[in-house]
Every structure is written in C-alpha cells, then in structure tokens.
Short mmCIF file of C-alpha atoms in Angstrom, two decimals:
data_model
loop_
_atom_site.label_atom_id
_atom_site.label_comp_id
_atom_site.label_asym_id
_atom_site.label_seq_id
_atom_site.Cartn_x
_atom_site.Cartn_y
_atom_site.Cartn_z
CA MET A 1 0.05 0.03 -0.21
CA THR A 2 1.14 3.57 -0.70
CA GLN A 3 1.25 6.23 2.19
CA SER A 4 -1.73 7.72 0.79
CA GLU A 5 -3.79 4.53 0.70
CA ILE A 6 -2.57 3.72 4.16
CA SER A 7 -3.91 7.14 5.45
CA ALA A 8 -7.33 6.77 3.59
CA ALA A 9 -7.56 3.31 5.22
CA VAL A 10 -6.74 4.62 8.61
CA ALA A 11 -9.40 7.29 8.34
CA GLN A 12 -12.10 4.83 7.20
CA ALA A 13 -11.27 2.49 10.19
CA ALA A 14 -11.47 5.16 12.68
CA LYS A 15 -14.75 6.42 11.22
CA LEU A 16 -16.30 2.75 10.99
CA ALA A 17 -15.35 2.37 14.71
CA LYS A 18 -17.41 5.36 15.90
CA GLU A 19 -20.56 4.50 13.66
CA SER A 20 -20.40 0.81 14.67
CA ASN A 21 -19.74 0.57 18.20
CA PRO A 22 -18.20 -2.81 17.87
CA LEU A 23 -18.51 -5.09 21.02
CA THR A 24 -14.63 -5.74 21.67
CA PRO A 25 -14.26 -7.86 24.92
CA SER A 26 -10.88 -7.98 27.18
CA ILE A 27 -9.15 -10.42 29.17
CA THR A 28 -6.77 -8.01 30.51
CA ASN A 29 -4.09 -6.94 32.97
CA THR A 30 -6.10 -6.04 36.47
CA VAL A 31 -3.86 -3.11 36.78
CA THR A 32 -5.31 -1.66 33.78
CA ILE A 33 -8.88 -2.69 33.28
CA ASN A 34 -10.35 0.73 33.75
CA PHE A 35 -7.84 2.32 31.36
CA VAL A 36 -8.54 -0.19 28.63
CA ALA A 37 -12.24 0.10 28.78
CA ASN A 38 -12.48 3.77 28.97
CA ALA A 39 -9.96 4.04 25.81
CA GLN A 40 -12.05 1.43 23.94
CA LEU A 41 -15.09 3.55 24.58
CA ALA A 42 -13.22 6.70 23.78
CA VAL A 43 -12.55 5.46 20.10
CA GLY A 44 -16.15 4.01 19.63
CA GLY A 45 -15.91 0.75 20.95
CA SER A 46 -18.01 -1.28 23.38
CA ALA A 47 -15.96 -2.73 26.09
CA ALA A 48 -16.62 -6.05 28.38
CA MET A 49 -14.05 -7.50 30.89
CA VAL A 50 -13.76 -11.32 31.04
CA TYR A 51 -12.40 -13.60 33.52
CA LEU A 52 -14.02 -16.94 33.35
CA PRO A 53 -13.59 -19.87 30.63
CA ASP A 54 -17.04 -20.13 29.77
CA GLU A 55 -17.36 -16.14 29.69
CA GLY A 56 -14.19 -15.97 27.10
CA VAL A 57 -15.84 -18.68 24.98
CA ALA A 58 -19.25 -16.83 24.97
CA MET A 59 -17.57 -13.28 24.35
CA ALA A 60 -15.37 -14.69 21.66
CA SER A 61 -18.63 -15.84 19.60
CA VAL A 62 -20.83 -12.85 20.22
CA GLY A 63 -17.91 -10.03 20.11
CA ALA A 64 -16.68 -8.42 17.07
CA ALA A 65 -13.01 -8.76 18.01
CA MET A 66 -11.30 -9.52 21.42
CA TYR A 67 -8.21 -8.45 23.28
CA ILE A 68 -6.16 -11.00 25.47
CA ASN A 69 -3.29 -9.53 27.63
CA VAL A 70 -1.30 -12.12 29.80
CA GLY A 71 -0.24 -9.40 32.33
CA THR A 72 -1.63 -10.28 35.71
CA LEU A 73 -2.66 -14.04 35.76
CA PHE A 74 -4.95 -15.88 37.79
CA PRO A 75 -4.93 -19.58 38.19
CA ILE A 76 -8.55 -19.96 36.22
CA TYR A 77 -6.57 -18.30 33.29
CA GLU A 78 -4.76 -21.81 32.60
CA ASP A 79 -8.36 -22.54 31.25
CA THR A 80 -9.51 -19.03 30.07
CA LEU A 81 -6.84 -17.93 28.00
CA PRO A 82 -6.58 -21.14 25.72
CA LEU A 83 -10.10 -21.83 25.79
CA THR A 84 -10.88 -18.17 24.48
CA ALA A 85 -7.99 -18.02 21.89
CA ALA A 86 -9.07 -21.50 20.34
CA ALA A 87 -12.61 -20.08 20.01
CA LEU A 88 -11.51 -16.87 18.30
CA HIS A 89 -9.31 -18.98 15.85
CA ASP A 90 -12.25 -21.26 15.13
CA GLY A 91 -14.54 -18.71 14.77
CA GLY A 92 -12.48 -16.44 12.45
CA LYS A 93 -12.53 -13.53 14.91
CA PRO A 94 -9.85 -11.07 15.03
CA TRP A 95 -7.93 -10.82 18.30
CA VAL A 96 -4.88 -9.03 19.62
CA LEU A 97 -2.37 -10.74 22.01
CA ASP A 98 -0.19 -8.69 24.36
CA PRO A 99 2.50 -10.88 25.77
CA VAL A 100 3.32 -8.72 28.74
CA ALA A 101 6.12 -9.65 30.82
CA ILE A 102 6.95 -12.82 28.82
CA GLY A 103 9.42 -15.09 30.41
CA MET A 104 8.36 -14.21 34.04
CA GLY A 105 7.21 -17.65 35.23
CA LYS A 106 6.06 -20.98 33.82
CA MET A 107 2.39 -20.52 33.75
CA ARG A 108 2.85 -17.31 31.53
CA THR A 109 5.22 -19.13 29.26
CA ASP A 110 3.14 -21.99 28.86
CA LEU A 111 -0.12 -20.01 27.99
CA LEU A 112 1.89 -18.02 25.39
CA LEU A 113 3.27 -21.12 23.76
CA LYS A 114 -0.44 -22.36 23.56
CA CYS A 115 -1.29 -19.29 21.90
CA LYS A 116 1.15 -20.10 18.97
CA PRO A 117 -1.24 -22.24 16.68
CA TYR A 118 -4.34 -19.85 17.33
CA LYS A 119 -2.28 -17.04 15.07
CA PRO A 120 -3.54 -13.82 16.63
CA SER A 121 -4.57 -11.33 14.44
CA ILE A 122 -2.29 -8.46 16.08
CA ILE A 123 0.51 -8.93 18.65
CA ARG A 124 1.41 -5.78 20.33
CA GLY A 125 4.25 -5.28 22.79
CA ASN A 126 7.55 -3.48 23.45
CA ALA A 127 10.61 -4.45 21.77
CA SER A 128 11.90 -6.93 24.28
CA GLU A 129 8.69 -8.68 24.53
CA ILE A 130 8.50 -9.08 20.93
CA ILE A 131 11.97 -10.49 20.49
CA ALA A 132 11.16 -12.83 23.34
CA LEU A 133 7.87 -13.96 21.73
CA ALA A 134 9.65 -14.69 18.45
CA GLY A 135 12.49 -16.60 20.58
CA LEU A 136 9.59 -18.63 22.38
CA TRP A 137 7.77 -19.58 19.27
CA GLY A 138 11.48 -20.58 17.39
CA LEU A 139 11.06 -17.81 14.79
CA GLU A 140 13.64 -15.72 13.13
CA GLY A 141 14.84 -12.58 15.02
CA GLY A 142 13.79 -14.08 18.55
CA SER A 143 15.99 -14.60 21.59
CA HIS A 144 15.18 -16.16 24.58
CA THR A 145 17.81 -13.92 26.44
CA SER A 146 16.06 -10.59 25.44
CA ASP A 147 15.89 -8.69 28.70
CA VAL A 148 12.41 -8.29 29.62
CA ARG A 149 12.26 -6.20 32.90
CA GLY A 150 8.46 -6.88 33.91
CA VAL A 151 6.68 -4.77 31.67
CA ASP A 152 9.49 -2.50 30.47
CA SER A 153 11.71 -2.80 27.64
CA THR A 154 15.40 -2.87 27.66
CA ASP A 155 15.75 -2.94 23.72
CA ALA A 156 15.26 -0.26 21.02
CA VAL A 157 12.16 -0.62 18.87
CA TYR A 158 14.30 -1.16 15.46
CA ALA A 159 15.93 -4.02 17.36
CA ALA A 160 12.67 -5.87 17.28
CA LYS A 161 12.29 -5.42 13.52
CA SER A 162 13.18 -8.78 12.13
CA ALA A 163 11.24 -10.59 15.06
CA ALA A 164 8.28 -8.51 14.40
CA ILE A 165 8.33 -9.40 10.69
CA ALA A 166 8.93 -13.04 11.40
CA LEU A 167 5.76 -13.26 13.89
CA ALA A 168 3.74 -11.33 11.47
CA ASN A 169 4.62 -13.76 8.49
CA TRP A 170 3.55 -16.65 11.03
CA THR A 171 0.31 -15.24 11.86
CA GLY A 172 -0.87 -13.76 8.67
CA GLY A 173 -1.47 -10.65 10.57
CA ALA A 174 0.13 -7.67 12.08
CA VAL A 175 2.65 -6.95 14.61
CA ALA A 176 3.07 -3.66 16.64
CA VAL A 177 6.34 -2.67 18.65
CA SER A 178 5.64 0.27 21.06
CA GLY A 179 8.41 2.67 21.85
CA GLU A 180 9.60 6.40 21.27
CA ALA A 181 8.25 5.85 17.77
CA ASP A 182 6.06 2.73 16.86
CA LEU A 183 6.87 0.11 14.32
CA ILE A 184 4.05 -1.77 12.67
CA THR A 185 4.43 -4.65 10.12
CA ASP A 186 2.48 -7.09 8.33
CA GLY A 187 5.53 -9.05 7.16
CA ARG A 188 5.69 -6.94 3.70
CA GLN A 189 5.68 -3.33 4.80
CA VAL A 190 6.81 -1.34 7.76
CA VAL A 191 5.00 1.55 9.22
CA ILE A 192 6.82 3.86 11.78
CA SER A 193 4.28 5.81 13.33
CA LYS A 194 5.55 9.10 15.20
CA GLY A 195 4.22 11.13 18.06
CA GLY A 196 3.11 10.62 21.55
CA SER A 197 4.56 11.90 24.98
CA ALA A 198 7.31 11.23 27.20
CA MET A 199 4.74 11.10 29.97
CA MET A 200 3.20 7.92 28.45
CA PRO A 201 5.54 5.39 29.94
CA SER A 202 4.87 7.03 33.43
CA ILE A 203 1.33 6.34 33.45
CA THR A 204 0.02 2.64 34.12
CA GLY A 205 -1.61 1.07 31.14
CA THR A 206 -0.70 2.94 27.77
CA GLY A 207 0.43 -0.05 26.15
CA CYS A 208 -2.39 -2.33 27.52
CA SER A 209 -5.16 0.07 26.43
CA LEU A 210 -3.43 0.43 22.90
CA GLY A 211 -3.96 -3.25 22.64
CA GLY A 212 -7.45 -2.93 23.51
CA VAL A 213 -7.96 0.07 20.94
CA MET A 214 -6.36 -1.89 18.25
CA ALA A 215 -8.78 -4.62 18.99
CA VAL A 216 -11.77 -2.21 18.24
CA TYR A 217 -10.14 -1.09 14.95
CA ALA A 218 -9.72 -4.81 13.93
CA ALA A 219 -13.53 -5.50 14.36
CA GLY A 220 -13.70 -3.52 10.89
CA ALA A 221 -10.32 -3.26 9.34
CA SER A 222 -7.42 -5.53 8.33
CA PRO A 223 -4.91 -6.51 11.32
CA PHE A 224 -2.35 -4.01 9.71
CA ILE A 225 -4.51 -1.09 9.30
CA ALA A 226 -6.18 -1.54 12.83
CA ALA A 227 -2.73 -1.68 14.36
CA VAL A 228 -1.78 1.59 12.44
CA THR A 229 -4.76 3.29 13.28
CA GLY A 230 -4.41 2.51 16.84
CA ALA A 231 -0.73 3.72 16.83
CA ALA A 232 -1.56 6.96 15.05
CA VAL A 233 -4.62 7.86 17.40
CA TYR A 234 -2.21 7.01 20.47
CA ASN A 235 0.56 9.14 19.21
CA LEU A 236 -1.89 12.04 18.31
CA ALA A 237 -3.57 11.97 21.58
CA GLY A 238 -0.45 11.87 23.50
CA LYS A 239 1.25 14.56 21.80
CA ARG A 240 -1.91 16.78 22.12
CA ALA A 241 -2.63 15.94 25.90
CA ALA A 242 1.08 16.79 26.54
CA ALA A 243 0.79 20.26 25.50
CA TYR A 244 -1.45 21.63 28.05
CA VAL A 245 -1.31 19.31 31.13
CA LYS A 246 0.79 19.72 34.43
CA GLY A 247 1.91 16.09 35.02
CA THR A 248 0.95 12.64 34.70
CA GLY A 249 -2.25 12.67 36.69
CA SER A 250 -3.92 15.28 34.30
CA PHE A 251 -1.97 13.67 31.38
CA GLN A 252 -4.24 10.34 31.73
CA SER A 253 -7.46 12.32 31.80
CA ALA A 254 -6.65 14.60 29.03
CA PHE A 255 -5.26 11.63 27.00
CA ILE A 256 -8.85 9.66 27.29
CA ASP A 257 -10.39 13.10 26.02
CA GLU A 258 -8.08 13.48 23.05
CA LEU A 259 -8.82 9.76 22.16
CA TYR A 260 -12.56 10.95 22.14
CA VAL A 261 -12.30 14.24 20.17
CA ALA A 262 -9.79 12.92 17.49
CA THR A 263 -11.66 12.87 14.16
CA PRO A 264 -10.75 10.22 11.50
CA ASP A 265 -9.01 12.91 9.52
CA ASP A 266 -6.89 13.92 12.63
CA ILE A 267 -5.91 10.17 13.02
CA ALA A 268 -5.11 9.64 9.40
CA GLN A 269 -2.78 12.65 9.29
CA ASN A 270 -0.71 11.86 12.15
CA PRO A 271 3.03 11.51 10.91
CA PHE A 272 4.22 8.18 9.65
CA THR A 273 6.67 6.76 7.31
CA VAL A 274 6.37 3.40 5.16
CA GLU A 275 9.26 1.19 4.38
CA GLU A 276 9.15 -2.05 2.26
CA VAL A 277 10.49 -5.15 3.86
#
C-alpha cells in the first residue's frame, strides 16, 4: 500500500469504529482494566471485561474482536486463555495478543506457547517482549535472552524489526512494537508511527489500552490497518494532551479526552513513514 492508501484506510477504520460501536471484550491486566475499557469507549468501541472460561468462549462468539493480555494472571486463566484463543481462531474472529512480561514464570510461558497455533491477528508489545515471543515460538529474530524487565523494554524498537516481521509472517496478521516511535508490520511493509509523549510510559496502562484499542479497530479493518490506526490515534492523543497538562495525573485524563475528540482525518494525518520489507 502507498502512504496515501494507508492514510485513507486509517481514516475509514476510525470512522467505522465510531459508527458501528463494535463489542470488543478483553481479558486484561487487572492493573489497567479501567483504562483499557475507557480507551476502547473513547475511540468508539463497546467494552466488556472477562475472567471465566465460559465467559471467554461466549464473548469470542458474540464479540466483533477481542483483546487478550497476559499481564496479571490468575490460576483460572490456565483454562480461560487457551479456550478463548481457540474459540476466536475457530470462529475466524480477529484478536489481539499482548505478551506482557513474557518469560516471567512457567504459567505465562506455557500460555504464550499455547497461543502460537491460534495465530493472533495482532501482536502488540514492547521491543523486548516481541523479541522474546519470537524466540519462544522459534521464529527468526527472536531470542530467549531478550531482557524483559517486568513490563519495561530494555531493547530499542528497531532491534525488534526482524522478530516482528517473522511473527507477522507466521500469523498472517500484524505486529506492533511500541516505543518512542511505534513500528507496525504485516511482514511486507513497515510503518513507523510518530508522535506521543514522554509522559506515556509514566502512567499505567498506555500499552495495555493500546492493545484494546487496536482490537476495536480490528473489528472493521485488516490487522495491519487496525494496528496502524491504533498507533496513530495514541501518538496523536499523547502529543496533544502533553501540550497543556501539568503532569501525569492530568495527562491520563486529558489523553482519554483526546482519544475521544480525535477525528478520522486527524488520526489519518498523524505523521508516519512507510518502508518495504
């Protein structure tokens, strides 16, 4: 796709989300549930938070798309996550995987291994998480030794480029690597989305909620365009909110406001570059 074609598709994805209000359930980090739900609502989605195995399978059926985050795990998630991922895959529903804190504990490792055959439509993480997931799944560019420090990345975004491309080629979807500038790829093209704010890593949930917002857009757009649209609206909202707030507390509130008021044209015009793989 050309840059102008991507911009037009981003505008359409943002417009459709506002018009269609897609139900986009999430299994997400307990620290960030409220932020994820409010961000999804701000961009036009309908949020629902899920814990139990039967709920996950039911929501996979009735939802337009879904978001799964492995941040804070409970024992019941050993059943909930694989059953939900399988139902999404079997039903042909788009879903977003966030491999938060990959490598911390056997349960999280086992669950992420079980996700591989269910091929998430979008994988969103920081550079270290993307490199580690590619390593766990035995793909090019991956490494089991990538230094994931909890939810923080110790790798630069571009260091994850080959891992992101390999993951996208495996899933047939898209991979988004979050950082100072975001890298999004479908295995054939790479978009670098720019903007944001230095305050974003200083509030809890910007990454988690971004995955949830990408799921909202995935309800009506291709995985690649959904991921690019999510990155664009986040970088736009972060830049705008940072221009008038005093600190991180007011930034979080202003950020949600800016997600809400951003127009499809605003989002499509957020700066980005395109590279061919």
